[in-house]
PDB file of N, CA, C and O in Angstrom:
ATOM      1  N   GLU J  15      11.680  50.089 -29.207  1.00 49.00           N
ATOM      2  CA  GLU J  15      12.574  49.345 -30.098  1.00 49.00           C
ATOM      3  C   GLU J  15      12.755  47.915 -29.599  1.00 49.00           C
ATOM      4  O   GLU J  15      12.678  46.985 -30.367  1.00 49.00           O
ATOM      5  N   LYS J  16      12.977  47.743 -28.280  1.00 50.00           N
ATOM      6  CA  LYS J  16      13.191  46.400 -27.743  1.00 50.00           C
ATOM      7  C   LYS J  16      11.946  45.542 -27.915  1.00 50.00           C
ATOM      8  O   LYS J  16      12.045  44.374 -28.276  1.00 50.00           O
ATOM      9  N   MET J  17      10.762  46.121 -27.696  1.00 48.00           N
ATOM     10  CA  MET J  17       9.527  45.348 -27.846  1.00 48.00           C
ATOM     11  C   MET J  17       9.341  44.931 -29.304  1.00 48.00           C
ATOM     12  O   MET J  17       8.979  43.795 -29.585  1.00 48.00           O
ATOM     13  N   ALA J  18       9.606  45.852 -30.226  1.00 54.00           N
ATOM     14  CA  ALA J  18       9.478  45.527 -31.649  1.00 54.00           C
ATOM     15  C   ALA J  18      10.443  44.420 -32.029  1.00 54.00           C
ATOM     16  O   ALA J  18      10.103  43.519 -32.793  1.00 54.00           O
ATOM     17  N   THR J  19      11.640  44.463 -31.469  1.00 60.00           N
ATOM     18  CA  THR J  19      12.632  43.436 -31.759  1.00 60.00           C
ATOM     19  C   THR J  19      12.186  42.083 -31.226  1.00 60.00           C
ATOM     20  O   THR J  19      12.298  41.073 -31.910  1.00 60.00           O
ATOM     21  N   SER J  20      11.636  42.053 -30.017  1.00 69.00           N
ATOM     22  CA  SER J  20      11.207  40.781 -29.444  1.00 69.00           C
ATOM     23  C   SER J  20       9.997  40.212 -30.174  1.00 69.00           C
ATOM     24  O   SER J  20       9.865  39.004 -30.300  1.00 69.00           O
ATOM     25  N   VAL J  21       9.132  41.062 -30.664  1.00 69.00           N
ATOM     26  CA  VAL J  21       7.963  40.605 -31.422  1.00 69.00           C
ATOM     27  C   VAL J  21       8.408  39.967 -32.732  1.00 69.00           C
ATOM     28  O   VAL J  21       7.822  38.982 -33.181  1.00 69.00           O
ATOM     29  N   LEU J  22       9.457  40.491 -33.341  1.00 77.00           N
ATOM     30  CA  LEU J  22       9.948  39.980 -34.621  1.00 77.00           C
ATOM     31  C   LEU J  22      10.943  38.835 -34.473  1.00 77.00           C
ATOM     32  O   LEU J  22      11.347  38.239 -35.465  1.00 77.00           O
ATOM     33  N   ALA J  23      11.328  38.535 -33.240  1.00 85.00           N
ATOM     34  CA  ALA J  23      12.286  37.445 -33.010  1.00 85.00           C
ATOM     35  C   ALA J  23      11.627  36.111 -33.344  1.00 85.00           C
ATOM     36  O   ALA J  23      10.446  35.912 -33.079  1.00 85.00           O
ATOM     37  N   PRO J  24      12.386  35.184 -33.922  1.00 86.00           N
ATOM     38  CA  PRO J  24      11.800  33.885 -34.263  1.00 86.00           C
ATOM     39  C   PRO J  24      11.471  33.074 -33.017  1.00 86.00           C
ATOM     40  O   PRO J  24      12.216  33.098 -32.036  1.00 86.00           O
ATOM     41  N   LYS J  25      10.364  32.386 -33.057  1.00 87.00           N
ATOM     42  CA  LYS J  25       9.983  31.460 -31.986  1.00 87.00           C
ATOM     43  C   LYS J  25      10.559  30.090 -32.337  1.00 87.00           C
ATOM     44  O   LYS J  25      10.927  29.828 -33.474  1.00 87.00           O
ATOM     45  N   GLU J  26      10.603  29.213 -31.367  1.00 89.00           N
ATOM     46  CA  GLU J  26      11.109  27.855 -31.587  1.00 89.00           C
ATOM     47  C   GLU J  26      10.343  27.172 -32.720  1.00 89.00           C
ATOM     48  O   GLU J  26      10.925  26.505 -33.576  1.00 89.00           O
ATOM     49  N   ASP J  27       9.025  27.364 -32.744  1.00 90.00           N
ATOM     50  CA  ASP J  27       8.184  26.766 -33.781  1.00 90.00           C
ATOM     51  C   ASP J  27       8.559  27.298 -35.173  1.00 90.00           C
ATOM     52  O   ASP J  27       8.552  26.550 -36.151  1.00 90.00           O
ATOM     53  N   ASP J  28       8.892  28.579 -35.255  1.00 87.00           N
ATOM     54  CA  ASP J  28       9.302  29.174 -36.532  1.00 87.00           C
ATOM     55  C   ASP J  28      10.558  28.483 -37.064  1.00 87.00           C
ATOM     56  O   ASP J  28      10.631  28.112 -38.236  1.00 87.00           O
ATOM     57  N   ILE J  29      11.529  28.305 -36.189  1.00 89.00           N
ATOM     58  CA  ILE J  29      12.790  27.672 -36.583  1.00 89.00           C
ATOM     59  C   ILE J  29      12.546  26.214 -36.980  1.00 89.00           C
ATOM     60  O   ILE J  29      13.074  25.744 -37.997  1.00 89.00           O
ATOM     61  N   GLN J  30      11.734  25.507 -36.201  1.00 91.00           N
ATOM     62  CA  GLN J  30      11.437  24.108 -36.518  1.00 91.00           C
ATOM     63  C   GLN J  30      10.768  23.966 -37.882  1.00 91.00           C
ATOM     64  O   GLN J  30      11.075  23.058 -38.648  1.00 91.00           O
ATOM     65  N   ARG J  31       9.855  24.884 -38.199  1.00 89.00           N
ATOM     66  CA  ARG J  31       9.187  24.839 -39.505  1.00 89.00           C
ATOM     67  C   ARG J  31      10.147  25.133 -40.649  1.00 89.00           C
ATOM     68  O   ARG J  31      10.074  24.519 -41.707  1.00 89.00           O
ATOM     69  N   MET J  32      11.043  26.081 -40.429  1.00 87.00           N
ATOM     70  CA  MET J  32      12.029  26.401 -41.462  1.00 87.00           C
ATOM     71  C   MET J  32      12.948  25.203 -41.715  1.00 87.00           C
ATOM     72  O   MET J  32      13.268  24.892 -42.855  1.00 87.00           O
ATOM     73  N   LEU J  33      13.336  24.539 -40.650  1.00 88.00           N
ATOM     74  CA  LEU J  33      14.184  23.354 -40.795  1.00 88.00           C
ATOM     75  C   LEU J  33      13.411  22.218 -41.474  1.00 88.00           C
ATOM     76  O   LEU J  33      13.954  21.514 -42.328  1.00 88.00           O
ATOM     77  N   ALA J  34      12.132  22.049 -41.099  1.00 90.00           N
ATOM     78  CA  ALA J  34      11.316  20.971 -41.672  1.00 90.00           C
ATOM     79  C   ALA J  34      11.140  21.138 -43.185  1.00 90.00           C
ATOM     80  O   ALA J  34      11.141  20.154 -43.921  1.00 90.00           O
ATOM     81  N   CYS J  35      11.024  22.370 -43.648  1.00 85.00           N
ATOM     82  CA  CYS J  35      10.860  22.586 -45.093  1.00 85.00           C
ATOM     83  C   CYS J  35      12.206  22.765 -45.798  1.00 85.00           C
ATOM     84  O   CYS J  35      12.260  23.059 -46.982  1.00 85.00           O
ATOM     85  N   GLN J  36      13.275  22.566 -45.057  1.00 83.00           N
ATOM     86  CA  GLN J  36      14.633  22.551 -45.582  1.00 83.00           C
ATOM     87  C   GLN J  36      15.048  23.858 -46.274  1.00 83.00           C
ATOM     88  O   GLN J  36      15.835  23.849 -47.204  1.00 83.00           O
ATOM     89  N   CYS J  37      14.549  24.972 -45.767  1.00 82.00           N
ATOM     90  CA  CYS J  37      14.940  26.251 -46.378  1.00 82.00           C
ATOM     91  C   CYS J  37      16.372  26.631 -46.023  1.00 82.00           C
ATOM     92  O   CYS J  37      16.900  27.596 -46.558  1.00 82.00           O
ATOM     93  N   HIS J  38      17.013  25.860 -45.171  1.00 85.00           N
ATOM     94  CA  HIS J  38      18.411  26.121 -44.805  1.00 85.00           C
ATOM     95  C   HIS J  38      19.399  25.435 -45.745  1.00 85.00           C
ATOM     96  O   HIS J  38      20.595  25.679 -45.659  1.00 85.00           O
ATOM     97  N   LEU J  39      18.904  24.588 -46.636  1.00 84.00           N
ATOM     98  CA  LEU J  39      19.796  23.867 -47.547  1.00 84.00           C
ATOM     99  C   LEU J  39      20.026  24.664 -48.816  1.00 84.00           C
ATOM    100  O   LEU J  39      19.085  25.042 -49.506  1.00 84.00           O
ATOM    101  N   GLY J  40      21.287  24.903 -49.095  1.00 85.00           N
ATOM    102  CA  GLY J  40      21.659  25.622 -50.305  1.00 85.00           C
ATOM    103  C   GLY J  40      22.064  24.647 -51.395  1.00 85.00           C
ATOM    104  O   GLY J  40      21.541  23.530 -51.472  1.00 85.00           O
ATOM    105  N   THR J  41      22.996  25.053 -52.194  1.00 83.00           N
ATOM    106  CA  THR J  41      23.489  24.223 -53.289  1.00 83.00           C
ATOM    107  C   THR J  41      24.973  23.930 -53.072  1.00 83.00           C
ATOM    108  O   THR J  41      25.578  24.434 -52.127  1.00 83.00           O
ATOM    109  N   ARG J  42      25.542  23.184 -53.955  1.00 88.00           N
ATOM    110  CA  ARG J  42      26.985  22.926 -53.889  1.00 88.00           C
ATOM    111  C   ARG J  42      27.776  24.125 -54.404  1.00 88.00           C
ATOM    112  O   ARG J  42      28.899  24.345 -54.005  1.00 88.00           O
ATOM    113  N   ASN J  43      27.169  24.868 -55.311  1.00 88.00           N
ATOM    114  CA  ASN J  43      27.819  26.060 -55.850  1.00 88.00           C
ATOM    115  C   ASN J  43      27.615  27.221 -54.887  1.00 88.00           C
ATOM    116  O   ASN J  43      26.530  27.411 -54.353  1.00 88.00           O
ATOM    117  N   LEU J  44      28.653  28.010 -54.708  1.00 85.00           N
ATOM    118  CA  LEU J  44      28.567  29.165 -53.810  1.00 85.00           C
ATOM    119  C   LEU J  44      28.758  30.440 -54.608  1.00 85.00           C
ATOM    120  O   LEU J  44      29.844  30.696 -55.133  1.00 85.00           O
ATOM    121  N   ASP J  45      27.706  31.222 -54.704  1.00 83.00           N
ATOM    122  CA  ASP J  45      27.772  32.525 -55.345  1.00 83.00           C
ATOM    123  C   ASP J  45      28.423  33.485 -54.355  1.00 83.00           C
ATOM    124  O   ASP J  45      28.098  33.470 -53.163  1.00 83.00           O
ATOM    125  N   ILE J  46      29.324  34.318 -54.823  1.00 88.00           N
ATOM    126  CA  ILE J  46      30.054  35.234 -53.941  1.00 88.00           C
ATOM    127  C   ILE J  46      29.110  36.156 -53.166  1.00 88.00           C
ATOM    128  O   ILE J  46      29.378  36.509 -52.019  1.00 88.00           O
ATOM    129  N   GLN J  47      27.980  36.515 -53.762  1.00 87.00           N
ATOM    130  CA  GLN J  47      27.015  37.388 -53.085  1.00 87.00           C
ATOM    131  C   GLN J  47      26.272  36.660 -51.962  1.00 87.00           C
ATOM    132  O   GLN J  47      25.720  37.291 -51.079  1.00 87.00           O
ATOM    133  N   MET J  48      26.258  35.339 -52.000  1.00 86.00           N
ATOM    134  CA  MET J  48      25.583  34.554 -50.969  1.00 86.00           C
ATOM    135  C   MET J  48      26.521  34.145 -49.836  1.00 86.00           C
ATOM    136  O   MET J  48      26.070  33.657 -48.801  1.00 86.00           O
ATOM    137  N   ALA J  49      27.811  34.346 -50.005  1.00 90.00           N
ATOM    138  CA  ALA J  49      28.799  33.870 -49.027  1.00 90.00           C
ATOM    139  C   ALA J  49      28.502  34.353 -47.611  1.00 90.00           C
ATOM    140  O   ALA J  49      28.667  33.598 -46.644  1.00 90.00           O
ATOM    141  N   LYS J  50      28.033  35.576 -47.451  1.00 91.00           N
ATOM    142  CA  LYS J  50      27.783  36.100 -46.103  1.00 91.00           C
ATOM    143  C   LYS J  50      26.576  35.450 -45.426  1.00 91.00           C
ATOM    144  O   LYS J  50      26.377  35.602 -44.228  1.00 91.00           O
ATOM    145  N   TYR J  51      25.774  34.696 -46.173  1.00 91.00           N
ATOM    146  CA  TYR J  51      24.600  34.028 -45.609  1.00 91.00           C
ATOM    147  C   TYR J  51      24.844  32.545 -45.335  1.00 91.00           C
ATOM    148  O   TYR J  51      23.977  31.860 -44.815  1.00 91.00           O
ATOM    149  N   ILE J  52      26.021  32.055 -45.662  1.00 92.00           N
ATOM    150  CA  ILE J  52      26.336  30.642 -45.476  1.00 92.00           C
ATOM    151  C   ILE J  52      26.857  30.408 -44.060  1.00 92.00           C
ATOM    152  O   ILE J  52      27.747  31.112 -43.584  1.00 92.00           O
ATOM    153  N   TRP J  53      26.301  29.415 -43.397  1.00 91.00           N
ATOM    154  CA  TRP J  53      26.740  29.062 -42.051  1.00 91.00           C
ATOM    155  C   TRP J  53      27.922  28.108 -42.126  1.00 91.00           C
ATOM    156  O   TRP J  53      28.947  28.320 -41.501  1.00 91.00           O
ATOM    157  N   LYS J  54      27.761  27.019 -42.887  1.00 93.00           N
ATOM    158  CA  LYS J  54      28.858  26.070 -43.070  1.00 93.00           C
ATOM    159  C   LYS J  54      28.582  25.218 -44.297  1.00 93.00           C
ATOM    160  O   LYS J  54      27.549  25.339 -44.920  1.00 93.00           O
ATOM    161  N   ARG J  55      29.509  24.330 -44.588  1.00 93.00           N
ATOM    162  CA  ARG J  55      29.395  23.437 -45.745  1.00 93.00           C
ATOM    163  C   ARG J  55      29.430  21.991 -45.258  1.00 93.00           C
ATOM    164  O   ARG J  55      30.298  21.624 -44.471  1.00 93.00           O
ATOM    165  N   ARG J  56      28.458  21.193 -45.711  1.00 93.00           N
ATOM    166  CA  ARG J  56      28.423  19.782 -45.320  1.00 93.00           C
ATOM    167  C   ARG J  56      29.515  19.001 -46.043  1.00 93.00           C
ATOM    168  O   ARG J  56      30.095  19.482 -47.012  1.00 93.00           O
ATOM    169  N   SER J  57      29.753  17.790 -45.582  1.00 95.00           N
ATOM    170  CA  SER J  57      30.788  16.948 -46.191  1.00 95.00           C
ATOM    171  C   SER J  57      30.469  16.597 -47.642  1.00 95.00           C
ATOM    172  O   SER J  57      31.369  16.335 -48.432  1.00 95.00           O
ATOM    173  N   ASP J  58      29.167  16.612 -48.018  1.00 95.00           N
ATOM    174  CA  ASP J  58      28.804  16.324 -49.412  1.00 95.00           C
ATOM    175  C   ASP J  58      28.879  17.567 -50.302  1.00 95.00           C
ATOM    176  O   ASP J  58      28.545  17.523 -51.477  1.00 95.00           O
ATOM    177  N   GLY J  59      29.305  18.698 -49.718  1.00 93.00           N
ATOM    178  CA  GLY J  59      29.494  19.916 -50.494  1.00 93.00           C
ATOM    179  C   GLY J  59      28.316  20.872 -50.491  1.00 93.00           C
ATOM    180  O   GLY J  59      28.425  21.989 -50.998  1.00 93.00           O
ATOM    181  N   VAL J  60      27.174  20.461 -49.926  1.00 93.00           N
ATOM    182  CA  VAL J  60      25.999  21.338 -49.877  1.00 93.00           C
ATOM    183  C   VAL J  60      26.222  22.408 -48.807  1.00 93.00           C
ATOM    184  O   VAL J  60      26.630  22.108 -47.684  1.00 93.00           O
ATOM    185  N   HIS J  61      25.947  23.646 -49.164  1.00 93.00           N
ATOM    186  CA  HIS J  61      26.107  24.755 -48.225  1.00 93.00           C
ATOM    187  C   HIS J  61      24.856  24.894 -47.362  1.00 93.00           C
ATOM    188  O   HIS J  61      23.739  24.788 -47.856  1.00 93.00           O
ATOM    189  N   ILE J  62      25.075  25.136 -46.085  1.00 92.00           N
ATOM    190  CA  ILE J  62      23.986  25.324 -45.122  1.00 92.00           C
ATOM    191  C   ILE J  62      23.824  26.824 -44.897  1.00 92.00           C
ATOM    192  O   ILE J  62      24.764  27.521 -44.541  1.00 92.00           O
ATOM    193  N   ILE J  63      22.602  27.300 -45.128  1.00 90.00           N
ATOM    194  CA  ILE J  63      22.308  28.728 -45.005  1.00 90.00           C
ATOM    195  C   ILE J  63      21.990  29.060 -43.554  1.00 90.00           C
ATOM    196  O   ILE J  63      21.304  28.311 -42.859  1.00 90.00           O
ATOM    197  N   ASN J  64      22.472  30.196 -43.091  1.00 91.00           N
ATOM    198  CA  ASN J  64      22.243  30.663 -41.728  1.00 91.00           C
ATOM    199  C   ASN J  64      20.756  30.987 -41.540  1.00 91.00           C
ATOM    200  O   ASN J  64      20.227  31.919 -42.145  1.00 91.00           O
ATOM    201  N   ILE J  65      20.088  30.223 -40.685  1.00 91.00           N
ATOM    202  CA  ILE J  65      18.640  30.396 -40.447  1.00 91.00           C
ATOM    203  C   ILE J  65      18.343  31.773 -39.844  1.00 91.00           C
ATOM    204  O   ILE J  65      17.340  32.392 -40.173  1.00 91.00           O
ATOM    205  N   GLY J  66      19.198  32.253 -38.965  1.00 89.00           N
ATOM    206  CA  GLY J  66      18.981  33.563 -38.347  1.00 89.00           C
ATOM    207  C   GLY J  66      18.976  34.678 -39.373  1.00 89.00           C
ATOM    208  O   GLY J  66      18.129  35.577 -39.334  1.00 89.00           O
ATOM    209  N   LYS J  67      19.905  34.628 -40.304  1.00 90.00           N
ATOM    210  CA  LYS J  67      19.951  35.652 -41.353  1.00 90.00           C
ATOM    211  C   LYS J  67      18.767  35.504 -42.302  1.00 90.00           C
ATOM    212  O   LYS J  67      18.232  36.494 -42.793  1.00 90.00           O
ATOM    213  N   THR J  68      18.340  34.264 -42.548  1.00 89.00           N
ATOM    214  CA  THR J  68      17.151  34.041 -43.376  1.00 89.00           C
ATOM    215  C   THR J  68      15.940  34.667 -42.706  1.00 89.00           C
ATOM    216  O   THR J  68      15.137  35.342 -43.353  1.00 89.00           O
ATOM    217  N   TRP J  69      15.809  34.472 -41.403  1.00 91.00           N
ATOM    218  CA  TRP J  69      14.688  35.039 -40.655  1.00 91.00           C
ATOM    219  C   TRP J  69      14.693  36.569 -40.738  1.00 91.00           C
ATOM    220  O   TRP J  69      13.651  37.192 -40.954  1.00 91.00           O
ATOM    221  N   GLU J  70      15.864  37.168 -40.577  1.00 90.00           N
ATOM    222  CA  GLU J  70      15.965  38.631 -40.664  1.00 90.00           C
ATOM    223  C   GLU J  70      15.479  39.135 -42.018  1.00 90.00           C
ATOM    224  O   GLU J  70      14.753  40.136 -42.087  1.00 90.00           O
ATOM    225  N   LYS J  71      15.873  38.464 -43.094  1.00 90.00           N
ATOM    226  CA  LYS J  71      15.459  38.878 -44.438  1.00 90.00           C
ATOM    227  C   LYS J  71      13.969  38.645 -44.649  1.00 90.00           C
ATOM    228  O   LYS J  71      13.295  39.444 -45.317  1.00 90.00           O
ATOM    229  N   LEU J  72      13.422  37.573 -44.080  1.00 88.00           N
ATOM    230  CA  LEU J  72      11.976  37.334 -44.165  1.00 88.00           C
ATOM    231  C   LEU J  72      11.193  38.442 -43.468  1.00 88.00           C
ATOM    232  O   LEU J  72      10.172  38.913 -43.979  1.00 88.00           O
ATOM    233  N   MET J  73      11.679  38.850 -42.298  1.00 90.00           N
ATOM    234  CA  MET J  73      10.998  39.912 -41.556  1.00 90.00           C
ATOM    235  C   MET J  73      11.094  41.247 -42.294  1.00 90.00           C
ATOM    236  O   MET J  73      10.129  42.015 -42.328  1.00 90.00           O
ATOM    237  N   LEU J  74      12.227  41.516 -42.908  1.00 91.00           N
ATOM    238  CA  LEU J  74      12.373  42.732 -43.700  1.00 91.00           C
ATOM    239  C   LEU J  74      11.386  42.713 -44.868  1.00 91.00           C
ATOM    240  O   LEU J  74      10.674  43.692 -45.115  1.00 91.00           O
ATOM    241  N   ALA J  75      11.316  41.581 -45.573  1.00 89.00           N
ATOM    242  CA  ALA J  75      10.389  41.451 -46.703  1.00 89.00           C
ATOM    243  C   ALA J  75       8.943  41.604 -46.237  1.00 89.00           C
ATOM    244  O   ALA J  75       8.139  42.279 -46.891  1.00 89.00           O
ATOM    245  N   ALA J  76       8.611  41.011 -45.104  1.00 89.00           N
ATOM    246  CA  ALA J  76       7.244  41.109 -44.571  1.00 89.00           C
ATOM    247  C   ALA J  76       6.878  42.556 -44.259  1.00 89.00           C
ATOM    248  O   ALA J  76       5.767  43.005 -44.564  1.00 89.00           O
ATOM    249  N   ARG J  77       7.816  43.287 -43.682  1.00 90.00           N
ATOM    250  CA  ARG J  77       7.555  44.693 -43.347  1.00 90.00           C
ATOM    251  C   ARG J  77       7.340  45.536 -44.605  1.00 90.00           C
ATOM    252  O   ARG J  77       6.509  46.429 -44.632  1.00 90.00           O
ATOM    253  N   VAL J  78       8.100  45.234 -45.635  1.00 91.00           N
ATOM    254  CA  VAL J  78       7.945  45.961 -46.902  1.00 91.00           C
ATOM    255  C   VAL J  78       6.596  45.624 -47.537  1.00 91.00           C
ATOM    256  O   VAL J  78       5.873  46.504 -47.997  1.00 91.00           O
ATOM    257  N   ILE J  79       6.252  44.339 -47.550  1.00 91.00           N
ATOM    258  CA  ILE J  79       5.009  43.901 -48.194  1.00 91.00           C
ATOM    259  C   ILE J  79       3.776  44.485 -47.509  1.00 91.00           C
ATOM    260  O   ILE J  79       2.851  44.948 -48.176  1.00 91.00           O
ATOM    261  N   VAL J  80       3.746  44.510 -46.170  1.00 91.00           N
ATOM    262  CA  VAL J  80       2.571  45.039 -45.488  1.00 91.00           C
ATOM    263  C   VAL J  80       2.425  46.547 -45.670  1.00 91.00           C
ATOM    264  O   VAL J  80       1.343  47.093 -45.470  1.00 91.00           O
ATOM    265  N   ALA J  81       3.493  47.216 -46.049  1.00 93.00           N
ATOM    266  CA  ALA J  81       3.435  48.666 -46.273  1.00 93.00           C
ATOM    267  C   ALA J  81       2.824  49.019 -47.629  1.00 93.00           C
ATOM    268  O   ALA J  81       2.512  50.177 -47.883  1.00 93.00           O
ATOM    269  N   ILE J  82       2.626  48.036 -48.488  1.00 93.00           N
ATOM    270  CA  ILE J  82       2.059  48.280 -49.813  1.00 93.00           C
ATOM    271  C   ILE J  82       0.539  48.349 -49.704  1.00 93.00           C
ATOM    272  O   ILE J  82      -0.096  47.441 -49.165  1.00 93.00           O
ATOM    273  N   GLU J  83      -0.032  49.443 -50.194  1.00 94.00           N
ATOM    274  CA  GLU J  83      -1.468  49.674 -50.044  1.00 94.00           C
ATOM    275  C   GLU J  83      -2.327  48.635 -50.751  1.00 94.00           C
ATOM    276  O   GLU J  83      -3.293  48.135 -50.189  1.00 94.00           O
ATOM    277  N   ASN J  84      -1.997  48.337 -51.990  1.00 94.00           N
ATOM    278  CA  ASN J  84      -2.813  47.424 -52.785  1.00 94.00           C
ATOM    279  C   ASN J  84      -2.136  46.051 -52.859  1.00 94.00           C
ATOM    280  O   ASN J  84      -1.110  45.906 -53.518  1.00 94.00           O
ATOM    281  N   PRO J  85      -2.707  45.024 -52.214  1.00 87.00           N
ATOM    282  CA  PRO J  85      -2.097  43.688 -52.248  1.00 87.00           C
ATOM    283  C   PRO J  85      -1.911  43.140 -53.663  1.00 87.00           C
ATOM    284  O   PRO J  85      -1.019  42.334 -53.899  1.00 87.00           O
ATOM    285  N   ALA J  86      -2.695  43.599 -54.617  1.00 91.00           N
ATOM    286  CA  ALA J  86      -2.567  43.136 -56.005  1.00 91.00           C
ATOM    287  C   ALA J  86      -1.253  43.614 -56.633  1.00 91.00           C
ATOM    288  O   ALA J  86      -0.836  43.084 -57.663  1.00 91.00           O
ATOM    289  N   ASP J  87      -0.617  44.605 -56.017  1.00 91.00           N
ATOM    290  CA  ASP J  87       0.654  45.112 -56.519  1.00 91.00           C
ATOM    291  C   ASP J  87       1.846  44.249 -56.099  1.00 91.00           C
ATOM    292  O   ASP J  87       2.963  44.475 -56.546  1.00 91.00           O
ATOM    293  N   VAL J  88       1.614  43.260 -55.232  1.00 88.00           N
ATOM    294  CA  VAL J  88       2.686  42.394 -54.747  1.00 88.00           C
ATOM    295  C   VAL J  88       2.864  41.223 -55.712  1.00 88.00           C
ATOM    296  O   VAL J  88       1.917  40.536 -56.059  1.00 88.00           O
ATOM    297  N   CYS J  89       4.096  41.012 -56.142  1.00 85.00           N
ATOM    298  CA  CYS J  89       4.420  39.923 -57.066  1.00 85.00           C
ATOM    299  C   CYS J  89       5.651  39.205 -56.535  1.00 85.00           C
ATOM    300  O   CYS J  89       6.668  39.830 -56.255  1.00 85.00           O
ATOM    301  N   ILE J  90       5.549  37.903 -56.371  1.00 79.00           N
ATOM    302  CA  ILE J  90       6.666  37.104 -55.880  1.00 79.00           C
ATOM    303  C   ILE J  90       7.299  36.375 -57.059  1.00 79.00           C
ATOM    304  O   ILE J  90       6.614  35.726 -57.839  1.00 79.00           O
ATOM    305  N   ILE J  91       8.608  36.482 -57.179  1.00 79.00           N
ATOM    306  CA  ILE J  91       9.337  35.843 -58.276  1.00 79.00           C
ATOM    307  C   ILE J  91      10.425  34.960 -57.675  1.00 79.00           C
ATOM    308  O   ILE J  91      11.133  35.370 -56.759  1.00 79.00           O
ATOM    309  N   SER J  92      10.547  33.762 -58.195  1.00 74.00           N
ATOM    310  CA  SER J  92      11.568  32.839 -57.716  1.00 74.00           C
ATOM    311  C   SER J  92      12.369  32.290 -58.883  1.00 74.00           C
ATOM    312  O   SER J  92      11.823  31.987 -59.939  1.00 74.00           O
ATOM    313  N   ALA J  93      13.661  32.157 -58.664  1.00 74.00           N
ATOM    314  CA  ALA J  93      14.519  31.548 -59.673  1.00 74.00           C
ATOM    315  C   ALA J  93      14.552  30.036 -59.526  1.00 74.00           C
ATOM    316  O   ALA J  93      15.120  29.345 -60.351  1.00 74.00           O
ATOM    317  N   ARG J  94      13.910  29.542 -58.496  1.00 68.00           N
ATOM    318  CA  ARG J  94      13.874  28.106 -58.229  1.00 68.00           C
ATOM    319  C   ARG J  94      12.440  27.590 -58.367  1.00 68.00           C
ATOM    320  O   ARG J  94      11.489  28.330 -58.166  1.00 68.00           O
ATOM    321  N   PRO J  95      12.274  26.301 -58.637  1.00 68.00           N
ATOM    322  CA  PRO J  95      10.924  25.735 -58.786  1.00 68.00           C
ATOM    323  C   PRO J  95      10.242  25.430 -57.452  1.00 68.00           C
ATOM    324  O   PRO J  95       9.203  24.791 -57.441  1.00 68.00           O
ATOM    325  N   TYR J  96      10.787  25.891 -56.326  1.00 62.00           N
ATOM    326  CA  TYR J  96      10.259  25.519 -55.016  1.00 62.00           C
ATOM    327  C   TYR J  96       9.163  26.447 -54.500  1.00 62.00           C
ATOM    328  O   TYR J  96       8.531  26.148 -53.499  1.00 62.00           O
ATOM    329  N   VAL J  97       8.943  27.574 -55.120  1.00 61.00           N
ATOM    330  CA  VAL J  97       7.971  28.536 -54.620  1.00 61.00           C
ATOM    331  C   VAL J  97       6.573  27.971 -54.771  1.00 61.00           C
ATOM    332  O   VAL J  97       6.225  27.380 -55.771  1.00 61.00           O
ATOM    333  N   GLN J  98       5.765  28.186 -53.712  1.00 61.00           N
ATOM    334  CA  GLN J  98       4.389  27.707 -53.726  1.00 61.00           C
ATOM    335  C   GLN J  98       3.466  28.843 -53.333  1.00 61.00           C
ATOM    336  O   GLN J  98       3.850  29.761 -52.640  1.00 61.00           O
ATOM    337  N   ARG J  99       2.255  28.723 -53.755  1.00 59.00           N
ATOM    338  CA  ARG J  99       1.224  29.665 -53.315  1.00 59.00           C
ATOM    339  C   ARG J  99       0.373  28.952 -52.277  1.00 59.00           C
ATOM    340  O   ARG J  99      -0.150  27.879 -52.547  1.00 59.00           O
ATOM    341  N   PRO J 100       0.250  29.509 -51.066  1.00 56.00           N
ATOM    342  CA  PRO J 100      -0.517  28.821 -50.001  1.00 56.00           C
ATOM    343  C   PRO J 100      -1.995  28.725 -50.322  1.00 56.00           C
ATOM    344  O   PRO J 100      -2.545  29.416 -51.084  1.00 56.00           O
TER     345      PRO J 100
END
């Protein structure tokens, strides 16, 4: 369990990349379901998302996706225009 946890722990480079692509920036509006993922609110009203919790959810999603036998069955949907295909 400890080894699996350390393998899934974010590296410094992972955090730097997440910050560089600004995935920690939320909106001025706060949805009640998102409140537990908010770290703090900037003076301009933009909410800052907790990077650690974002990483945990990314790792959970990654584990689910790799468990799917047929990659063609994976579909990513975004409510925002920021999603890209690598």
